[in-house]
Backbone as a ProteinNet text record, in pm:
[ID]
protein_1_A
[PRIMARY]
DFIVTMDADLNHQPEEIPRLLEEVRRLDGDVLVGSRFVSGSRSEGIPLWKRVLSGVMNRLIGRLFDIEVLDKTSGFRIYRAEALRLLTTYRNNDFAFLPEMLIRAQELGLRVAEAPIHFTFRTRGESKMSFAQTSKSYLALLRTRFDGWSVAALAFLLLGIAVRILYAFPVHKYLPDADSLLTALLAFDIREGDLRVFYSGVRIGALE
[TERTIARY]
30.2	100.1	86.5	-26.1	-52.5	-101.6	-71.8	-119.3	-203.2	-322.7	-412.8	-416.9	-401.1	-418.8	-531.7	-612.4	-724.4	-771.2	-848.1	-906.2	-1020.1	-1029.3	-1129.9	-1263.7	-1273.4	-1397.1	-1484.3	-1452.6	-1528.9	-1512.3	-1402.3	-1361.1	-1338	-1280.6	-1253.2	-1355.5	-1387.6	-1493.4	-1433.6	-1462.1	-1408	-1448.9	-1563.5	-1610.6	-1516.5	-1427.3	-1336.7	-1208.5	-1187.8	-1063.8	-1043.5	-1144.3	-1121.9	-1078.2	-1140	-1102.3	-958.2	-918.4	-782.1	-680.2	-714.7	-625.8	-606.5	-715.7	-706.7	-619.8	-630.8	-554.2	-404.7	-367.4	-224.7	-162.3	-240.4	-189.5	-174.3	-273.8	-269.4	-149.9	-121.6	-11.3	123.3	120.5	242	312.6	235	289.8	337	422.9	467.8	382.4	337.2	249.7	139.2	14.9	-97.6	-166.7	-177.7	-241.4	-385.1	-479.1	-618.2	-631.8	-646.2	-630.1	-762.6	-765.1	-880.8	-867.5	-753	-724.2	-709	-715.8	-704.2	-842.4	-844	-970.4	-1052.4	-1181	-1270.1	-1291.7	-1215.9	-1230.3	-1342.4	-1392.8	-1497.1	-1465.4	-1493.1	-1473.8	-1597.1	-1641.3	-1762	-1740.9	-1785.3	-1794.7	-1664.7	-1556.1	-1427.7	-1429.9	-1394.5	-1390.7	-1291.1	-1318.1	-1234.7	-1089.1	-1062.8	-923.7	-847.7	-917.4	-851.1	-820.8	-912.7	-889.6	-771.2	-767.6	-659.7	-525.5	-519.4	-394.6	-345.6	-437	-399.1	-349.9	-420.9	-380.6	-244.6	-222.7	-94	20.2	1.2	109.2	137.8	34.6	58.3	142	114.1	191.6	334.4	347.8	481.3	568.8	514.1	590.3	625.9	532.4	560.1	676.4	681.2	788.8	921.8	917.8	1042.3	1107.7	1024.5	1079.2	1062.3	1007.4	990.2	909.5	794.3	704	588.8	564.7	461.7	322.8	313.9	183.1	103.5	-21	-101.8	-150.7	-194.9	-249.9	-149	-56	53	11.6	-104.8	-147.2	-260.2	-297.4	-403.3	-352.2	-433.2	-396.6	-455.7	-536.2	-595.4	-494.9	-421.6	-312.9	-306.1	-243.5	-211.5	-61.9	4.4	148.4	173.6	262.1	310.2	395	377.5	438.7	589.5	656.6	802.7	847.8	764	797.9	782.3	677	653.9	765.6	822.5	931.9	1055.5	1063.6	1175.5	1150	1026.8	987.8	976.4	1069.5	1060.6	1134.5	1211.4	1289.7	1228.9	1165.5	1118.1	1119.7	1135	1155.7	1025.4	920.8	798.3	700.3	663.8	565	428.5	412.6	285	226.2	130.2	52.8	138.9	250.2	333.8	412.5	395.9	463.7	407.7	284.3	224.6	303.2	323.9	408.2	552.9	601.8	740.4	762	663.5	676.9	683.9	612	620.5	757.1	811.9	946.5	1048.1	1036.4	1127	1108.5	984	957.2	1023.3	1016.7	1079.4	1231	1288.3	1433.4	1479.1	1394.2	1429.4	1394.6	1335.2	1302.6	1180.3	1090.5	969.3	868	779.8	677.8	554.2	523.8	411	307.7	181.9	74.3	-43.8	-141.6	-262.8	-386.3	-493.5	-622.6	-730.5	-838.3	-942.4	-1019	-1062.9	-1146.7	-1262.6	-1358.4	-1468.6	-1443.6	-1405.1	-1373.5	-1494.9	-1543	-1656.2	-1613.3	-1621.5	-1577.4	-1666.1	-1605.4	-1675.7	-1799.8	-1903.8	-2027.1	-2036.8	-1951.4	-1949.5	-1805.3	-1784	-1651.2	-1564.5	-1444.6	-1352.1	-1214.4	-1142.6	-1006.7	-913.7	-815.6	-715.2	-611.1	-615.1	-516.8	-575.1	-525.5	-569.6	-495.9	-545.1	-480.2	-335.5	-312.7	-177.2	-85.5	-135.1	-54.3	-19.5	-117.7	-93.7	6.2	-10.1	81.7	224	238	369.7	435.4	355.7	407.6	458.7	381	422.2	548.9	554.8	672.7	798.1	782.8	896.9	946.4	853.2	892.3	962.6	909.5	969.7	1110	1133.5	1265.6	1373.1	1334.6	1433.5	1486.5	1418.1	1460.7	1570.3	1590.6	1684.7	1791	1908.8	2010.7	1988.1	2072.9	2054.6	2060	2150	2162.8	2036.5	1978	1855.6	1740.9	1730	1624.2	1643.9	1769.7	1798	1764.7	1802.1	1772.6	1622.7	1548.7	1403.2	1343.5	1396.5	1346.9	1370	1488.7	1517.1	1426.8	1401.6	1313.3	1173.3	1119.7	986.5	981.8	1089.2	1096.4	1095.4	1171.5	1175	1039.8	969	835.2	741.3	749.3	662	688	815.6	851.3	799.8	816.1	770.8	619.3	545.5	399.8	358.9	422.5	389.3	421.4	527.5	567.8	473	425.9	349.2	200.1	146.9	3.8	-24.1	-135.8	-234.3	-187.6	-212.9	-158.5	-219.8	-336.7	-398.4	-321.1	-223.2	-144.5	-23.8	-1	107.9	80.4	183.5	168.8	158.1	58.2	49.1	164.8	221.3	328.4	297.6	385.6	359.4	343.4	427.4	418.8	285.3	242	116.2	-1.9	3.4	-104.3	-109.7	9.2	14.9	-41.1	-5.7	-55.2	-206.1	-259.4	-404.1	-474.5	-416.6	-476	-472.7	-362.6	-353.1	-457.5	-500.1	-600.4	-730.1	-761	-882.4	-871.2	-751.8	-730.5	-743.8	-690.1	-696.1	-840.9	-924.5	-1066.4	-1134	-1084.2	-1143	-1083.5	-996.6	-940.6	-806.7	-753.1	-622.6	-516	-463.7	-370.5	-234.1	-183.8	-57	50.8	172.7	286.9	361.4	382.2	450.9	540.7	636.6	734	758.7	759.6	790.4	910.4	1007.1	1128.9	1120.8	1006	991.8	889	856.9	759.1	622.2	540.2	405.3	322	261.8	181.1	40.9	-31.3	-164.8	-259.2	-261.5	-353.6	-317.7	-189	-146.2	-196.6
-2864.7	-2871.1	-2742.7	-2675	-2551.5	-2444.1	-2319.6	-2204.1	-2117.6	-2083.5	-1998.5	-1860.3	-1756.6	-1618.4	-1554.4	-1474.5	-1409.1	-1291.4	-1202.3	-1090.5	-1140.3	-1084.4	-1129.2	-1056.8	-964.5	-886.9	-940.5	-1061.8	-1128.7	-1062.9	-986.5	-953.8	-1084.5	-1179.7	-1311.9	-1410.7	-1509.9	-1602.8	-1732.1	-1764.2	-1886.5	-2013	-2008.4	-2126.1	-2167.1	-2074.2	-2105.1	-2175.9	-2184.6	-2244.5	-2388.5	-2476.7	-2615.3	-2622.4	-2540.6	-2541	-2494.3	-2391	-2340	-2440.3	-2510.5	-2614.5	-2725.8	-2763.8	-2865.9	-2818.3	-2689.9	-2634.2	-2629.5	-2588.2	-2579.9	-2718.9	-2820.1	-2957.8	-3004.9	-2973.2	-3017.1	-2957.6	-2829.9	-2760.9	-2787.5	-2853	-2875.5	-2741.9	-2640	-2506.6	-2483.2	-2384.9	-2341.5	-2227.2	-2142.1	-2030.4	-2022.7	-2018.1	-1999.4	-1868.6	-1779.4	-1648.8	-1655.5	-1623	-1607.7	-1477.4	-1485.8	-1368.8	-1309.8	-1175.4	-1102.6	-1074.5	-1109.3	-1065.3	-1177.6	-1302.2	-1411.7	-1448.3	-1524.2	-1566.3	-1646.4	-1613.2	-1683.7	-1612	-1504.9	-1431.5	-1329.1	-1286.3	-1183.2	-1085.3	-958	-854.7	-766.9	-734	-653.8	-543.7	-421.9	-313.6	-246.5	-265.6	-206.5	-57.3	31.5	175.8	207.5	317.2	353.8	373.9	444.2	473.2	344.4	245.1	117.7	43.4	50	-16.1	47.8	182.4	253.3	225	239.3	217	73.9	-21.4	-161.8	-191.2	-137.4	-162.5	-103	23	88.8	16.2	-16.7	-79.7	-220.7	-293.8	-427.9	-422.6	-325.2	-311.3	-266.1	-166.8	-116.6	-224.9	-294.4	-399.2	-510.1	-542.3	-645.2	-609.4	-483	-439.1	-424.6	-363.8	-335.7	-460.6	-554.4	-673.2	-800.1	-784.7	-896.7	-1010	-973.8	-1069.7	-1096.9	-1223.1	-1258.4	-1269.8	-1288.2	-1298.8	-1171.5	-1184.7	-1067.8	-992.8	-1064.9	-1001	-1010.7	-915.7	-919.8	-865.8	-801.3	-738.8	-815.1	-929.8	-1009.1	-1073.8	-1066.3	-1129.8	-1268.7	-1312.1	-1446.5	-1543.2	-1613.7	-1698.5	-1828.9	-1926.1	-2051.7	-2074.8	-2091.4	-2116.8	-2260.7	-2328.1	-2455.3	-2423.8	-2498.8	-2464.1	-2448.3	-2544.8	-2535.1	-2417.1	-2376.5	-2259.4	-2131.1	-2123	-2002	-1980.3	-2089.2	-2076.2	-2010.9	-2013.6	-1949.6	-1801.3	-1758.6	-1620.5	-1533.9	-1548.4	-1475.2	-1342.7	-1316.9	-1193.2	-1098.9	-992.8	-888.6	-755.9	-647.5	-515.9	-445.6	-475.2	-397.2	-462.4	-392	-447	-381.1	-313.8	-252.7	-328.5	-266.2	-339.2	-397.5	-333.2	-379.3	-505.8	-560.4	-687	-798.3	-781.1	-884.1	-902.3	-795.3	-814.7	-847.1	-794.3	-822.2	-971	-1039.1	-1182.8	-1259.2	-1211.5	-1275.3	-1251.3	-1131.8	-1101.5	-1193.9	-1211.4	-1301.3	-1445.3	-1484.2	-1621	-1646.6	-1547.6	-1563.8	-1571.6	-1488.3	-1491.9	-1628	-1693.2	-1823.2	-1938.7	-1907.2	-2011.4	-2093.1	-2037.1	-2108.9	-2106.1	-2204.6	-2214	-2134.9	-2029.5	-1941.4	-1952.6	-1970	-1983.3	-1897	-1884.9	-1807	-1890.3	-1858.3	-1921.2	-1814.9	-1821.6	-1717.6	-1723.3	-1606.1	-1596.2	-1501.3	-1503.4	-1408	-1307.4	-1184.1	-1079	-988.1	-973.5	-885.6	-781.5	-655.3	-550.1	-547.2	-521.2	-525.3	-436.7	-482.1	-404.1	-335.8	-377.7	-315.2	-297.1	-195.8	-172.9	-90.3	-57.5	23.3	-41	-20.3	-72.6	8.3	-60.1	10.4	76.5	48.3	101.1	221.1	339.5	459.4	470.5	559.9	580.9	625.9	722.4	773.9	665.4	588.6	483.6	375.2	337.1	233.6	282	406.1	461.1	469	513	521.3	384.2	283.3	147	98.8	124.8	84.2	157.4	288.6	365.8	314.2	273.1	216.7	89.7	9.7	-111.9	-77.2	19.3	56.8	112.7	180.1	237.3	128.6	9.5	-97.6	-141.9	-102.1	-142.2	-51.9	66.3	164.2	196.9	235.8	286.5	435.9	496.9	637.8	730.3	703.7	789.5	783.9	666	652	729.2	721.2	794.4	945.1	991.8	1133.9	1180.3	1099.6	1134.7	1142.4	1048.5	1049.5	1173.5	1209.4	1328.3	1454.6	1467.2	1583.3	1585.2	1467.8	1460.3	1508.5	1459.5	1500.7	1649.4	1701	1844.3	1924.9	1879	1947.9	1949.3	1835.4	1828.4	1925.7	1929	2018.1	2164	2202.6	2340.7	2375.6	2280.8	2305.1	2325.9	2244.2	2257.1	2391	2426.9	2553.9	2672.3	2658.8	2767.9	2778.8	2665	2664.2	2688.7	2662.1	2673.3	2774.6	2845	2843.1	2924.7	2876.8	2939.7	3076.8	3104	3233.8	3349	3317.8	3423.7	3464.5	3397.9	3439.2	3580.1	3660.4	3792.5	3776.7	3837.3	3829.1	3904.2	3848.7	3917	3913.7	3972.9	3985.9	3849.4	3751.7	3619.4	3552.8	3560.7	3494.1	3563.4	3697.8	3769.4	3734.1	3723.7	3687.4	3547.2	3456.9	3319.6	3316.4	3396.9	3401	3450.1	3552.6	3603.3	3497.1	3421.1	3314.9	3206	3190.8	3089.7	3115	3241.9	3273.1	3220.1	3232.2	3177.6	3025.5	2964.1	2817.9	2771.5	2845.7	2810	2810.2	2896.4	2905.9	2803.4	2718.1	2613.3	2646.8	2766	2805	2761.2	2639.2	2582.9	2649.3	2699.4	2770.5	2687.9	2714.8	2660.1	2777.8	2774.8	2886.8	2834.4	2915.4	2875.7	2992.5	2961.9	3064	3020.1	3106.3	3072.1	3106.8	3153.2	3189.8	3100.4	3125.6	3042.6	3051.4	2954.1	2953.5	3052.2	3148.4	3250	3199.7	3271	3228	3217.3	3320.7	3318.2	3209.3	3187.7	3080.2	2946.8
1626.4	1498.1	1417.4	1435.4	1362.2	1457.8	1424	1500.1	1407.7	1451.6	1373.4	1437.1	1356.1	1403	1323.8	1390.6	1323.4	1408.2	1346.9	1419.9	1508.7	1628.1	1723.9	1708.7	1613.7	1598	1484.5	1440.1	1333.6	1197.6	1179.1	1042.8	966.8	1036.6	982.2	1036.7	956	991.1	1048.4	1175.3	1235.4	1160	1093.7	1019.9	907.6	867.2	756.4	801.9	932.4	983.1	934.5	944.4	897.5	751.3	666	524.4	505.7	579.2	566.8	620.5	729	781.2	678.4	615.2	511.1	394.6	362.1	250.3	281.7	402.9	436	439.5	481.3	477.8	333.6	251.3	111	38.2	65.4	-1.2	65.6	183	260.7	284.6	323.3	342	483.7	500	632.4	685.3	591.1	626.3	521.5	568.2	476.4	511.6	413.7	433.7	384.5	472.9	430.5	354.9	224.1	137.6	92.9	88.1	34.7	-113.9	-173.2	-309.1	-410.8	-368.7	-465.2	-516.5	-624.1	-684	-583.8	-575.1	-483.9	-352.5	-325.8	-200.3	-210.9	-93.9	-88.5	23.2	0	102.4	106.2	228.4	243.8	347.1	313.5	409.7	448.6	373	410.5	376.9	472.3	443.2	332.3	260.9	146.7	186.9	298.5	336.1	366.2	422.2	449.9	320.6	224.9	95.9	24.1	24.7	-44.1	22.5	155.8	228	209.8	222.7	207.9	66.8	-33.8	-171.6	-204.2	-162	-188.9	-119.8	8.5	83.7	33	-5.8	-59.4	-186.3	-272.9	-396.6	-367.8	-278	-245	-183.6	-85.9	-18.3	-115.4	-203.8	-302.9	-392.9	-436.3	-525.9	-452.7	-333.7	-263.5	-205.7	-160.8	-95.6	-179.7	-299.8	-392	-328.7	-271.2	-208.8	-304.8	-336.7	-434	-372.4	-241.3	-175.6	-201.9	-242.4	-277.7	-154.8	-52.4	67.2	180.9	181.7	279.7	415.3	424	548.9	617.2	565.1	627.2	755.9	861.3	988.1	1004.1	908.7	913.7	852.2	937.6	889.2	966.2	902.4	969.4	954.9	1067.5	1069.8	1113.9	1044.1	1097.2	1219.9	1327.5	1456.3	1445.7	1380.7	1373.2	1287.9	1190.5	1108.9	1190.7	1271	1350.1	1451.7	1501.6	1598.1	1535.9	1403.5	1334.4	1309.7	1328.9	1294.8	1419.5	1510.3	1636.2	1633.1	1527.6	1520.8	1416.4	1463.9	1373.3	1447.8	1374.1	1433	1469.5	1395.6	1404.7	1501.1	1609	1701.3	1681.8	1566.9	1532.9	1413.7	1344.1	1243.9	1132.6	1100.6	989.6	1022.5	1143.9	1171.7	1082.9	1033.2	947.1	816.6	735.9	617.2	652.7	766.6	804	829	887.1	910.4	778.4	676.3	544.8	481.6	502.6	451.4	516.3	649.2	720.5	674.2	652	606.5	471.7	382.5	251.2	264.3	352.3	373	424.7	503	559.6	466.6	351.5	255.1	291.4	373.5	411.4	296.5	295.7	190.8	234.4	158.9	190.2	78.9	116.1	17.7	59.7	-29.7	-2.7	-32.2	38.5	12.6	30.4	-46.8	-38.7	93.5	140.3	259.8	232.9	323.2	320.6	431.6	393.5	490.5	505.5	629.3	657.7	759.5	722.6	813.9	937.5	1053.7	1181.9	1179.9	1248.3	1260.1	1395.4	1492.5	1623.9	1669.3	1755.7	1809.4	1716.1	1762.6	1684.8	1683.4	1574	1564.5	1653.4	1712.1	1792.2	1702.8	1571.8	1478.3	1404.9	1437.2	1366.5	1233.6	1147.6	1017.5	1036.2	1128.2	1150.3	1205.1	1301.3	1363.5	1262.7	1181.9	1081.5	977.3	931.2	831.4	886.3	1011.5	1074.3	1081.9	1112.6	1120.6	985.6	879.9	745.2	702.3	731.3	692.1	762.1	888.2	960.8	892.7	841.9	770.1	639.5	564.7	436.4	455.1	567.2	592.7	601.2	644.5	658	522.1	416.3	281.2	227.8	290.1	237.4	340.9	291.8	383	405.6	490.2	524.8	406	310.3	192.8	107.5	94.9	14.8	77.9	210.5	280.2	263.1	274.1	257.2	115.6	16.1	-123	-146.3	-89.3	-103.5	-37.1	80	150.4	68.4	6.8	-77	-200.4	-257	-372.8	-337.2	-224.2	-181.4	-149.5	-88.9	-60.2	-189.5	-289.6	-418.4	-485.9	-479.5	-538.7	-468	-333.5	-255.7	-289.8	-300	-334.2	-473	-565.6	-702.6	-708.5	-633.4	-631.2	-570.5	-458.8	-394.2	-484.4	-564.8	-654.3	-773.8	-819.3	-943.9	-923.9	-805.1	-783.1	-673.2	-674.8	-783.7	-903.7	-1022.8	-1142.7	-1169.6	-1113	-1142.8	-1079.3	-993.7	-930.6	-1014.9	-1127.5	-1215.8	-1267.9	-1272.5	-1333.4	-1484.4	-1545	-1689.6	-1754.3	-1859.2	-1930.1	-2079.8	-2157.5	-2300.7	-2366.9	-2326.9	-2390.6	-2361.9	-2236.5	-2202.6	-2271	-2281.8	-2349.7	-2497.7	-2559.3	-2699.7	-2721.5	-2631.5	-2642.3	-2628.4	-2534.8	-2515.8	-2641.7	-2707.5	-2832.1	-2940.8	-2944.5	-3044.6	-3019.8	-2892.2	-2861	-2936.8	-2960.4	-3036.3	-3179.2	-3237.6	-3371.1	-3370.3	-3265.7	-3257.2	-3249.6	-3176.9	-3167.1	-3303.2	-3393.2	-3526.1	-3622.4	-3569.9	-3654.4	-3715.9	-3688.1	-3740.4	-3638.9	-3657.1	-3560.9	-3573.2	-3464	-3463.4	-3392.7	-3428.3	-3356.8	-3296.6	-3165.9	-3102	-2991.2	-2953.9	-2852.4	-2759.6	-2629	-2529.1	-2448	-2437	-2363.2	-2216	-2169.2	-2028.7	-1964	-1836.4	-1764.6	-1831.7	-1807.5	-1861.7	-1781.2	-1852.2	-1784.4	-1756.3	-1670.6	-1628.2	-1748.1	-1831.8	-1944.5	-2043.5	-2058.6	-2147.8	-2094.5
[MASK]
++++++++++++++++++++++++++++++++++++++++++++++++++++++++++++++++++++++++++++++++++++++++++++++++++++++++++++++++++++++++++++++++++++++++++++++++++++++++++++++++++++++++++++++++++++++++++++++++++++++++++++++++

């Protein structure tokens, strides 16, 4: 009647399965997510990069796909069997298939709920998911939210930001000019409490 999925390295605690089964029955849910982010949950030993990546992606996916579930990347889940049979079509066969299944579940009108879990980061072994591989998987999922023009516009925006940063930094390489020197001299007056108002119509100089 139900299918349980979980990590085999004891990130997830098998002892919590009976409680989660009882919860999915009580809520009459189609999908129950064992969540690290709801009240009552606990997480231990998670590396900083995993916390940052998970937090950023959970927020992004929530905003872009309008998903209310807080922990969209948790693999500790209980699926009602007939609901899981409807979730056989998804594009991502890497780590991002987890949030993608929730997106599909929402599109199909399935009832998705969350329950707190105790997440303990593995003490032995290594994950098969590297930072680069996981990031690539998430980006592939995010791309499905945009058409080609949106992706191109985003690429140009990021390129423009990169060019601007490269042009502006490091600021100590700016050539000093008369405006920046004048501004620097005025700074001495400002230190003495004589507040000045000034305007420069050119780029901001290093000393300024």
